[in-house]
Amino acid sequence: MTNKNDSSPTPIYYVSPTGKVHAQTCRYCQPDKDGWKTIDSLQTALEHKYQLCRLCCPSEEEIVKLQVKSDSQDKSTEGNPTTQVSPDKNQETSETVSQSSQDKTKDKAKNQSTTNKEENQPVSSKEKKNKTNSPSEKNQKDKPPVEKKRYKILAGNGCHQAIAEIRGMLIPPSEGEKCFHLILPDGTQLEATFKNSRILWLAHNKPELLGDHWFRGYPKMKDNKLVSLQIIAWDGTMPTNPRGEESWEFTGVWTLQKNITVQRSMMLEDVRKIAKETGFIKKFKYTFINSFDWVKNKKLWAGYVYKVLCKRKGDVLEIKKVIPYACPRVKPVPKTNNFKGKKPFNKSVKPSFQNK
């Protein structure tokens, strides 16, 4: 007599291009498409480490049990096909199968327990492990947090300027000195610097630049006196003054400290970069010997932008003309609330809402 299980046809299994095994009866099986191929048995699928479909394929434990049973049957038929197997031997084979299956189940249980422990670990412990493995994060923690500094942009940003055109003699540095000097016609001596390395190289290697020339540059003051000039050009179209005189022009904000503050323009890329890193915009302050008279005559108001034309007297400057650059020509007067037939509004008196 034949069993029903023996009469049932054996299922055919296919491997997808992604390495997943499906039975022929599975709804995900598409053997007609490219990349699909048949497989001899599920044991070979496990050897090639293919992924088994949960819907149509048996579990790994069942595959191992079936394989062990088939191996034992093959051995019994090969050794004594006519004689029956003794019960002792059957017990031994069953014990070996059960032991192997128990060992595998134990290994799987251990693996699952370890994975569950890792998943159930709190986030702080995982972060601690990651932090111990990354030295860069340790270095970042050691560094103190950088505070974001706010920088203040003065009124009239972009039109601030301090420029001078003077005639003088450029003298190279002597032994033990590093800087050039600029001697003006009245004997005033200023330190000469250069805007870029190209002009500095020309000053060291071109003797034509030394001697008597017209120079244009950015002046600097210290303790209310001129100390240096940063040279940006020489000769060319200078002097631009129609009388052929020196010119000192400053465009900036007039402050309560009776000086004009010239701020570097935020339109320049290097200025923006330094301002974001340090929170500081470079400013230059210039004072004048007759500023009190111009403030007294109400020609200079704090907080407004002016263009001031000056004249040099030795190492100090004197205002000759003031041009309102970004401010009204007449200082606005605040309006009052005194109207005819009405009392002025008094903030100290609170209105009453009682019904009369």
mmCIF file of C-alpha atoms in Angstrom:
data_model
loop_
_atom_site.group_PDB
_atom_site.id
_atom_site.type_symbol
_atom_site.label_atom_id
_atom_site.label_comp_id
_atom_site.label_asym_id
_atom_site.label_seq_id
_atom_site.Cartn_x
_atom_site.Cartn_y
_atom_site.Cartn_z
ATOM 1 C CA MET A 1 0.000 0.000 0.000
ATOM 2 C CA THR A 2 1.238 3.427 -0.859
ATOM 3 C CA ASN A 3 0.751 6.449 1.396
ATOM 4 C CA LYS A 4 -1.066 9.562 0.311
ATOM 5 C CA ASN A 5 2.021 11.681 1.002
ATOM 6 C CA ASP A 6 4.035 9.547 -1.400
ATOM 7 C CA SER A 7 1.510 9.998 -4.204
ATOM 8 C CA SER A 8 1.523 13.823 -3.894
ATOM 9 C CA PRO A 9 3.913 15.496 -6.346
ATOM 10 C CA THR A 10 7.067 17.132 -4.932
ATOM 11 C CA PRO A 11 6.990 20.957 -5.191
ATOM 12 C CA ILE A 12 9.421 22.760 -7.469
ATOM 13 C CA TYR A 13 11.314 25.734 -6.049
ATOM 14 C CA TYR A 14 12.695 28.774 -7.905
ATOM 15 C CA VAL A 15 15.224 31.448 -6.949
ATOM 16 C CA SER A 16 14.509 35.098 -7.776
ATOM 17 C CA PRO A 17 17.211 37.504 -9.019
ATOM 18 C CA THR A 18 17.305 38.977 -5.510
ATOM 19 C CA GLY A 19 18.148 35.576 -3.956
ATOM 20 C CA LYS A 20 14.768 34.669 -2.490
ATOM 21 C CA VAL A 21 13.343 31.134 -2.795
ATOM 22 C CA HIS A 22 9.675 30.633 -3.798
ATOM 23 C CA ALA A 23 7.658 27.496 -4.539
ATOM 24 C CA GLN A 24 5.955 27.097 -7.884
ATOM 25 C CA THR A 25 2.547 27.502 -6.211
ATOM 26 C CA CYS A 26 3.542 30.751 -4.429
ATOM 27 C CA ARG A 27 1.863 33.927 -5.596
ATOM 28 C CA TYR A 28 5.190 35.726 -5.660
ATOM 29 C CA CYS A 29 6.799 33.141 -7.936
ATOM 30 C CA GLN A 30 7.399 34.422 -11.482
ATOM 31 C CA PRO A 31 9.649 31.844 -13.208
ATOM 32 C CA ASP A 32 8.866 33.209 -16.682
ATOM 33 C CA LYS A 33 10.792 36.410 -16.059
ATOM 34 C CA ASP A 34 14.520 36.866 -16.634
ATOM 35 C CA GLY A 35 16.869 36.012 -13.815
ATOM 36 C CA TRP A 36 14.714 33.285 -12.243
ATOM 37 C CA LYS A 37 16.220 29.804 -11.960
ATOM 38 C CA THR A 38 15.225 26.440 -10.538
ATOM 39 C CA ILE A 39 16.904 24.904 -7.492
ATOM 40 C CA ASP A 40 17.511 21.205 -6.735
ATOM 41 C CA SER A 41 16.434 21.216 -3.104
ATOM 42 C CA LEU A 42 15.971 23.486 -0.138
ATOM 43 C CA GLN A 43 19.178 22.145 1.386
ATOM 44 C CA THR A 44 21.177 23.674 -1.455
ATOM 45 C CA ALA A 45 19.298 26.926 -0.854
ATOM 46 C CA LEU A 46 20.536 26.933 2.733
ATOM 47 C CA GLU A 47 24.079 26.162 1.589
ATOM 48 C CA HIS A 48 24.000 29.123 -0.822
ATOM 49 C CA LYS A 49 22.439 31.263 1.948
ATOM 50 C CA TYR A 50 19.342 32.132 -0.052
ATOM 51 C CA GLN A 51 16.397 33.717 1.730
ATOM 52 C CA LEU A 52 13.357 31.458 2.156
ATOM 53 C CA CYS A 53 9.826 32.702 1.557
ATOM 54 C CA ARG A 54 7.696 32.573 4.707
ATOM 55 C CA LEU A 55 4.503 31.844 2.791
ATOM 56 C CA CYS A 56 5.515 28.804 0.766
ATOM 57 C CA CYS A 57 8.837 27.483 2.118
ATOM 58 C CA PRO A 58 9.231 25.416 5.330
ATOM 59 C CA SER A 59 11.377 26.669 8.176
ATOM 60 C CA GLU A 60 15.066 25.836 8.514
ATOM 61 C CA GLU A 61 14.374 23.403 11.403
ATOM 62 C CA GLU A 62 11.906 21.384 9.321
ATOM 63 C CA ILE A 63 14.356 21.245 6.420
ATOM 64 C CA VAL A 64 17.092 19.936 8.737
ATOM 65 C CA LYS A 65 14.746 17.276 10.192
ATOM 66 C CA LEU A 66 13.679 16.117 6.734
ATOM 67 C CA GLN A 67 17.293 15.932 5.612
ATOM 68 C CA VAL A 68 18.302 13.880 8.650
ATOM 69 C CA LYS A 69 15.394 11.494 8.117
ATOM 70 C CA SER A 70 16.220 11.007 4.452
ATOM 71 C CA ASP A 71 19.884 10.380 5.288
ATOM 72 C CA SER A 72 18.958 7.771 7.888
ATOM 73 C CA GLN A 73 16.566 6.042 5.491
ATOM 74 C CA ASP A 74 19.224 5.973 2.770
ATOM 75 C CA LYS A 75 21.755 4.418 5.134
ATOM 76 C CA SER A 76 19.280 1.747 6.309
ATOM 77 C CA THR A 77 18.324 0.775 2.762
ATOM 78 C CA GLU A 78 21.965 0.624 1.653
ATOM 79 C CA GLY A 79 23.143 -1.515 4.627
ATOM 80 C CA ASN A 80 20.238 -4.070 4.799
ATOM 81 C CA PRO A 81 17.400 -3.491 2.371
ATOM 82 C CA THR A 82 15.509 -6.720 3.338
ATOM 83 C CA THR A 83 16.091 -6.804 7.098
ATOM 84 C CA GLN A 84 14.347 -4.472 9.513
ATOM 85 C CA VAL A 85 16.226 -1.954 11.570
ATOM 86 C CA SER A 86 16.600 -2.852 15.241
ATOM 87 C CA PRO A 87 14.781 -0.670 17.771
ATOM 88 C CA ASP A 88 18.068 0.200 19.498
ATOM 89 C CA LYS A 89 19.430 1.704 16.328
ATOM 90 C CA ASN A 90 16.197 3.599 15.720
ATOM 91 C CA GLN A 91 16.446 5.001 19.209
ATOM 92 C CA GLU A 92 20.049 6.090 18.609
ATOM 93 C CA THR A 93 19.192 7.846 15.359
ATOM 94 C CA SER A 94 16.179 9.521 16.943
ATOM 95 C CA GLU A 95 18.343 10.634 19.865
ATOM 96 C CA THR A 96 20.982 12.098 17.538
ATOM 97 C CA VAL A 97 18.324 13.910 15.525
ATOM 98 C CA SER A 98 16.672 15.277 18.653
ATOM 99 C CA GLN A 99 20.044 16.343 20.085
ATOM 100 C CA SER A 100 21.012 18.152 16.867
ATOM 101 C CA SER A 101 17.637 19.868 16.682
ATOM 102 C CA GLN A 102 17.859 20.824 20.375
ATOM 103 C CA ASP A 103 21.363 22.260 19.880
ATOM 104 C CA LYS A 104 20.182 24.326 16.940
ATOM 105 C CA THR A 105 17.151 25.613 18.801
ATOM 106 C CA LYS A 106 19.381 26.540 21.761
ATOM 107 C CA ASP A 107 21.779 28.436 19.462
ATOM 108 C CA LYS A 108 18.874 30.306 17.891
ATOM 109 C CA ALA A 109 17.436 31.137 21.291
ATOM 110 C CA LYS A 110 20.819 32.516 22.405
ATOM 111 C CA ASN A 111 21.104 34.664 19.280
ATOM 112 C CA GLN A 112 17.575 35.994 19.728
ATOM 113 C CA SER A 113 18.226 36.783 23.398
ATOM 114 C CA THR A 114 21.385 38.735 22.532
ATOM 115 C CA THR A 115 19.599 40.707 19.804
ATOM 116 C CA ASN A 116 16.678 41.469 22.122
ATOM 117 C CA LYS A 117 19.088 42.683 24.812
ATOM 118 C CA GLU A 118 20.771 45.025 22.342
ATOM 119 C CA GLU A 119 17.417 46.331 21.150
ATOM 120 C CA ASN A 120 16.099 46.784 24.688
ATOM 121 C CA GLN A 121 19.178 48.705 25.777
ATOM 122 C CA PRO A 122 18.382 52.373 26.521
ATOM 123 C CA VAL A 123 19.453 55.014 24.058
ATOM 124 C CA SER A 124 21.895 56.525 26.533
ATOM 125 C CA SER A 125 23.939 53.313 26.791
ATOM 126 C CA LYS A 126 24.155 53.012 22.996
ATOM 127 C CA GLU A 127 25.222 56.611 22.736
ATOM 128 C CA LYS A 128 27.885 55.992 25.372
ATOM 129 C CA LYS A 129 29.304 53.118 23.343
ATOM 130 C CA ASN A 130 29.367 55.207 20.182
ATOM 131 C CA LYS A 131 30.995 58.072 22.038
ATOM 132 C CA THR A 132 33.725 55.854 23.415
ATOM 133 C CA ASN A 133 34.450 54.595 19.901
ATOM 134 C CA SER A 134 34.685 58.066 18.299
ATOM 135 C CA PRO A 135 37.606 60.217 19.529
ATOM 136 C CA SER A 136 36.504 63.168 17.383
ATOM 137 C CA GLU A 137 33.374 63.589 19.499
ATOM 138 C CA LYS A 138 35.523 63.592 22.626
ATOM 139 C CA ASN A 139 37.619 66.411 21.182
ATOM 140 C CA GLN A 140 34.475 68.347 20.325
ATOM 141 C CA LYS A 141 33.205 67.950 23.886
ATOM 142 C CA ASP A 142 36.482 69.150 25.324
ATOM 143 C CA LYS A 143 36.206 72.406 23.368
ATOM 144 C CA PRO A 144 34.106 75.110 25.030
ATOM 145 C CA PRO A 145 30.936 76.135 23.155
ATOM 146 C CA VAL A 146 31.407 79.142 20.893
ATOM 147 C CA GLU A 147 28.988 81.950 21.645
ATOM 148 C CA LYS A 148 27.374 83.663 18.686
ATOM 149 C CA LYS A 149 28.281 87.342 18.752
ATOM 150 C CA ARG A 150 26.051 89.962 17.263
ATOM 151 C CA TYR A 151 27.689 92.689 15.220
ATOM 152 C CA LYS A 152 26.259 96.153 14.796
ATOM 153 C CA ILE A 153 26.145 97.715 11.349
ATOM 154 C CA LEU A 154 26.310 101.488 11.401
ATOM 155 C CA ALA A 155 24.050 103.720 9.351
ATOM 156 C CA GLY A 156 25.067 104.286 5.729
ATOM 157 C CA ASN A 157 26.861 100.984 5.382
ATOM 158 C CA GLY A 158 28.651 100.790 2.028
ATOM 159 C CA CYS A 159 29.410 104.520 1.750
ATOM 160 C CA HIS A 160 31.950 104.678 4.599
ATOM 161 C CA GLN A 161 35.357 105.783 3.390
ATOM 162 C CA ALA A 162 38.546 107.447 4.569
ATOM 163 C CA ILE A 163 40.861 108.485 1.728
ATOM 164 C CA ALA A 164 43.790 110.864 1.451
ATOM 165 C CA GLU A 165 45.983 112.199 -1.369
ATOM 166 C CA ILE A 166 49.277 113.589 -0.201
ATOM 167 C CA ARG A 167 52.649 114.419 -1.652
ATOM 168 C CA GLY A 168 55.676 113.013 0.110
ATOM 169 C CA MET A 169 58.936 111.144 -0.058
ATOM 170 C CA LEU A 170 58.926 107.372 0.460
ATOM 171 C CA ILE A 171 61.998 106.139 2.331
ATOM 172 C CA PRO A 172 62.955 102.451 2.567
ATOM 173 C CA PRO A 173 63.515 100.889 5.995
ATOM 174 C CA SER A 174 66.968 101.219 7.484
ATOM 175 C CA GLU A 175 68.925 98.454 9.212
ATOM 176 C CA GLY A 176 66.971 96.918 12.065
ATOM 177 C CA GLU A 177 63.653 98.373 10.847
ATOM 178 C CA LYS A 178 60.888 96.687 8.884
ATOM 179 C CA CYS A 179 58.546 99.501 7.825
ATOM 180 C CA PHE A 180 58.797 102.250 5.226
ATOM 181 C CA HIS A 181 58.413 105.910 6.141
ATOM 182 C CA LEU A 182 56.697 108.764 4.358
ATOM 183 C CA ILE A 183 58.055 112.277 4.923
ATOM 184 C CA LEU A 184 55.641 115.096 4.052
ATOM 185 C CA PRO A 185 56.728 118.574 2.787
ATOM 186 C CA ASP A 186 56.314 120.212 6.216
ATOM 187 C CA GLY A 187 58.493 117.559 7.874
ATOM 188 C CA THR A 188 55.728 115.383 9.308
ATOM 189 C CA GLN A 189 56.716 111.728 9.259
ATOM 190 C CA LEU A 190 54.171 108.898 8.863
ATOM 191 C CA GLU A 191 54.583 105.157 8.795
ATOM 192 C CA ALA A 192 53.929 103.798 5.285
ATOM 193 C CA THR A 193 52.212 100.458 4.780
ATOM 194 C CA PHE A 194 50.856 98.842 1.614
ATOM 195 C CA LYS A 195 47.463 97.400 0.705
ATOM 196 C CA ASN A 196 48.750 94.132 -0.795
ATOM 197 C CA SER A 197 51.941 92.170 -1.276
ATOM 198 C CA ARG A 198 52.291 93.284 -4.909
ATOM 199 C CA ILE A 199 52.746 96.943 -3.954
ATOM 200 C CA LEU A 200 55.129 95.917 -1.178
ATOM 201 C CA TRP A 201 57.210 93.931 -3.689
ATOM 202 C CA LEU A 202 57.331 96.958 -6.016
ATOM 203 C CA ALA A 203 58.486 99.159 -3.148
ATOM 204 C CA HIS A 204 61.358 96.758 -2.397
ATOM 205 C CA ASN A 205 62.380 96.013 -5.990
ATOM 206 C CA LYS A 206 61.469 99.112 -8.028
ATOM 207 C CA PRO A 207 63.539 102.181 -7.171
ATOM 208 C CA GLU A 208 61.099 104.331 -9.193
ATOM 209 C CA LEU A 209 58.581 104.079 -6.355
ATOM 210 C CA LEU A 210 60.978 105.592 -3.847
ATOM 211 C CA GLY A 211 61.462 109.317 -3.612
ATOM 212 C CA ASP A 212 59.056 112.211 -4.206
ATOM 213 C CA HIS A 213 55.588 111.135 -5.432
ATOM 214 C CA TRP A 214 51.889 111.691 -4.954
ATOM 215 C CA PHE A 215 50.362 108.875 -2.887
ATOM 216 C CA ARG A 216 46.775 107.833 -2.311
ATOM 217 C CA GLY A 217 45.909 105.733 0.711
ATOM 218 C CA TYR A 218 43.902 105.071 3.847
ATOM 219 C CA PRO A 219 45.001 107.195 6.841
ATOM 220 C CA LYS A 220 45.018 105.982 10.435
ATOM 221 C CA MET A 221 44.991 107.976 13.660
ATOM 222 C CA LYS A 222 46.122 107.187 17.178
ATOM 223 C CA ASP A 223 45.630 109.443 20.190
ATOM 224 C CA ASN A 224 43.960 112.045 17.923
ATOM 225 C CA LYS A 225 47.045 112.268 15.676
ATOM 226 C CA LEU A 226 47.954 110.898 12.269
ATOM 227 C CA VAL A 227 50.351 107.960 12.539
ATOM 228 C CA SER A 228 50.306 106.020 9.240
ATOM 229 C CA LEU A 229 49.079 105.805 5.662
ATOM 230 C CA GLN A 230 48.235 102.563 3.863
ATOM 231 C CA ILE A 231 49.300 103.194 0.253
ATOM 232 C CA ILE A 232 47.014 101.903 -2.502
ATOM 233 C CA ALA A 233 48.305 103.908 -5.511
ATOM 234 C CA TRP A 234 50.831 106.545 -6.535
ATOM 235 C CA ASP A 235 51.078 109.294 -9.172
ATOM 236 C CA GLY A 236 48.632 108.536 -12.014
ATOM 237 C CA THR A 237 45.818 111.148 -12.066
ATOM 238 C CA MET A 238 46.851 112.734 -8.764
ATOM 239 C CA PRO A 239 46.312 115.292 -7.477
ATOM 240 C CA THR A 240 42.574 115.328 -8.095
ATOM 241 C CA ASN A 241 42.241 118.574 -6.141
ATOM 242 C CA PRO A 242 41.953 121.397 -8.714
ATOM 243 C CA ARG A 243 44.278 123.589 -6.633
ATOM 244 C CA GLY A 244 46.914 120.874 -6.480
ATOM 245 C CA GLU A 245 46.649 120.593 -2.706
ATOM 246 C CA GLU A 246 46.397 117.651 -0.362
ATOM 247 C CA SER A 247 42.917 116.192 0.127
ATOM 248 C CA TRP A 248 41.551 114.414 3.204
ATOM 249 C CA GLU A 249 38.003 113.049 2.874
ATOM 250 C CA PHE A 250 36.077 111.055 5.481
ATOM 251 C CA THR A 251 32.571 109.563 5.096
ATOM 252 C CA GLY A 252 31.096 108.036 8.214
ATOM 253 C CA VAL A 253 28.836 108.421 11.241
ATOM 254 C CA TRP A 254 29.253 111.376 13.572
ATOM 255 C CA THR A 255 29.171 110.178 17.193
ATOM 256 C CA LEU A 256 28.577 111.725 20.601
ATOM 257 C CA GLN A 257 32.312 111.441 21.288
ATOM 258 C CA LYS A 258 32.890 114.236 18.707
ATOM 259 C CA ASN A 259 34.546 111.992 16.148
ATOM 260 C CA ILE A 260 33.617 110.461 12.826
ATOM 261 C CA THR A 261 33.548 106.646 12.761
ATOM 262 C CA VAL A 262 34.360 104.962 9.464
ATOM 263 C CA GLN A 263 33.217 101.349 9.230
ATOM 264 C CA ARG A 264 34.412 98.841 6.668
ATOM 265 C CA SER A 265 31.685 97.897 4.205
ATOM 266 C CA MET A 266 29.772 94.656 4.793
ATOM 267 C CA MET A 267 29.545 94.281 1.009
ATOM 268 C CA LEU A 268 33.101 92.935 1.023
ATOM 269 C CA GLU A 269 33.392 89.169 1.416
ATOM 270 C CA ASP A 270 36.363 89.202 3.812
ATOM 271 C CA VAL A 271 34.597 91.716 6.065
ATOM 272 C CA ARG A 272 31.479 89.532 6.265
ATOM 273 C CA LYS A 273 33.572 86.455 7.028
ATOM 274 C CA ILE A 274 35.518 88.139 9.846
ATOM 275 C CA ALA A 275 32.316 89.648 11.258
ATOM 276 C CA LYS A 276 30.612 86.244 11.446
ATOM 277 C CA GLU A 277 33.644 84.598 13.056
ATOM 278 C CA THR A 278 34.545 87.286 15.584
ATOM 279 C CA GLY A 279 31.359 89.366 15.831
ATOM 280 C CA PHE A 280 33.450 92.474 15.174
ATOM 281 C CA ILE A 281 33.447 94.880 12.231
ATOM 282 C CA LYS A 282 36.614 96.883 11.844
ATOM 283 C CA LYS A 283 36.127 100.602 12.494
ATOM 284 C CA PHE A 284 38.393 103.633 12.321
ATOM 285 C CA LYS A 285 37.850 106.829 14.305
ATOM 286 C CA TYR A 286 39.056 110.287 13.277
ATOM 287 C CA THR A 287 39.066 113.417 15.381
ATOM 288 C CA PHE A 288 39.394 117.084 14.366
ATOM 289 C CA ILE A 289 40.728 120.096 16.219
ATOM 290 C CA ASN A 290 37.715 122.343 15.410
ATOM 291 C CA SER A 291 34.865 119.841 15.758
ATOM 292 C CA PHE A 292 33.323 121.773 18.695
ATOM 293 C CA ASP A 293 32.613 124.800 16.490
ATOM 294 C CA TRP A 294 30.756 122.682 13.906
ATOM 295 C CA VAL A 295 28.669 120.969 16.599
ATOM 296 C CA LYS A 296 27.887 124.345 18.197
ATOM 297 C CA ASN A 297 26.682 125.720 14.859
ATOM 298 C CA LYS A 298 24.429 122.638 14.487
ATOM 299 C CA LYS A 299 26.229 121.335 11.426
ATOM 300 C CA LEU A 300 26.994 117.904 12.876
ATOM 301 C CA TRP A 301 24.398 115.706 14.643
ATOM 302 C CA ALA A 302 25.153 112.434 16.328
ATOM 303 C CA GLY A 303 23.924 109.313 14.544
ATOM 304 C CA TYR A 304 23.921 110.754 11.012
ATOM 305 C CA VAL A 305 26.296 110.136 8.110
ATOM 306 C CA TYR A 306 28.423 112.987 6.775
ATOM 307 C CA LYS A 307 31.187 113.556 4.290
ATOM 308 C CA VAL A 308 33.839 115.706 5.940
ATOM 309 C CA LEU A 309 36.539 117.493 3.937
ATOM 310 C CA CYS A 310 39.603 118.352 6.006
ATOM 311 C CA LYS A 311 42.920 120.137 5.888
ATOM 312 C CA ARG A 312 46.058 118.843 7.559
ATOM 313 C CA LYS A 313 48.014 120.943 10.055
ATOM 314 C CA GLY A 314 51.057 118.934 11.001
ATOM 315 C CA ASP A 315 49.816 115.632 12.358
ATOM 316 C CA VAL A 316 46.252 116.839 13.144
ATOM 317 C CA LEU A 317 43.224 117.543 10.963
ATOM 318 C CA GLU A 318 40.886 120.533 10.697
ATOM 319 C CA ILE A 319 37.348 120.453 9.251
ATOM 320 C CA LYS A 320 36.889 122.699 6.227
ATOM 321 C CA LYS A 321 33.517 121.528 4.852
ATOM 322 C CA VAL A 322 30.672 119.238 5.929
ATOM 323 C CA ILE A 323 28.347 117.577 3.411
ATOM 324 C CA PRO A 324 25.242 115.743 4.737
ATOM 325 C CA TYR A 325 25.426 112.318 3.146
ATOM 326 C CA ALA A 326 22.605 110.263 4.670
ATOM 327 C CA CYS A 327 20.721 112.709 6.862
ATOM 328 C CA PRO A 328 18.366 115.683 6.499
ATOM 329 C CA ARG A 329 19.900 119.104 5.977
ATOM 330 C CA VAL A 330 17.830 120.491 8.854
ATOM 331 C CA LYS A 331 17.539 118.563 12.095
ATOM 332 C CA PRO A 332 13.900 117.491 12.598
ATOM 333 C CA VAL A 333 12.062 118.987 15.592
ATOM 334 C CA PRO A 334 9.760 116.656 17.545
ATOM 335 C CA LYS A 335 6.058 117.519 17.303
ATOM 336 C CA THR A 336 4.058 118.604 20.346
ATOM 337 C CA ASN A 337 0.497 117.665 21.283
ATOM 338 C CA ASN A 338 -0.533 121.224 22.293
ATOM 339 C CA PHE A 339 -3.591 122.037 20.174
ATOM 340 C CA LYS A 340 -5.988 124.936 20.635
ATOM 341 C CA GLY A 341 -8.903 124.163 22.922
ATOM 342 C CA LYS A 342 -7.332 120.904 24.188
ATOM 343 C CA LYS A 343 -5.110 120.153 27.111
ATOM 344 C CA PRO A 344 -1.771 118.426 26.524
ATOM 345 C CA PHE A 345 -1.792 114.684 27.105
ATOM 346 C CA ASN A 346 -0.447 113.726 30.519
ATOM 347 C CA LYS A 347 0.777 110.136 30.854
ATOM 348 C CA SER A 348 0.679 110.204 34.650
ATOM 349 C CA VAL A 349 -3.103 110.732 34.755
ATOM 350 C CA LYS A 350 -4.997 107.490 34.273
ATOM 351 C CA PRO A 351 -8.407 107.635 32.561
ATOM 352 C CA SER A 352 -11.438 106.726 34.642
ATOM 353 C CA PHE A 353 -14.073 104.409 33.258
ATOM 354 C CA GLN A 354 -16.759 105.028 35.893
ATOM 355 C CA ASN A 355 -20.275 105.776 34.677
ATOM 356 C CA LYS A 356 -21.410 109.229 35.584
#
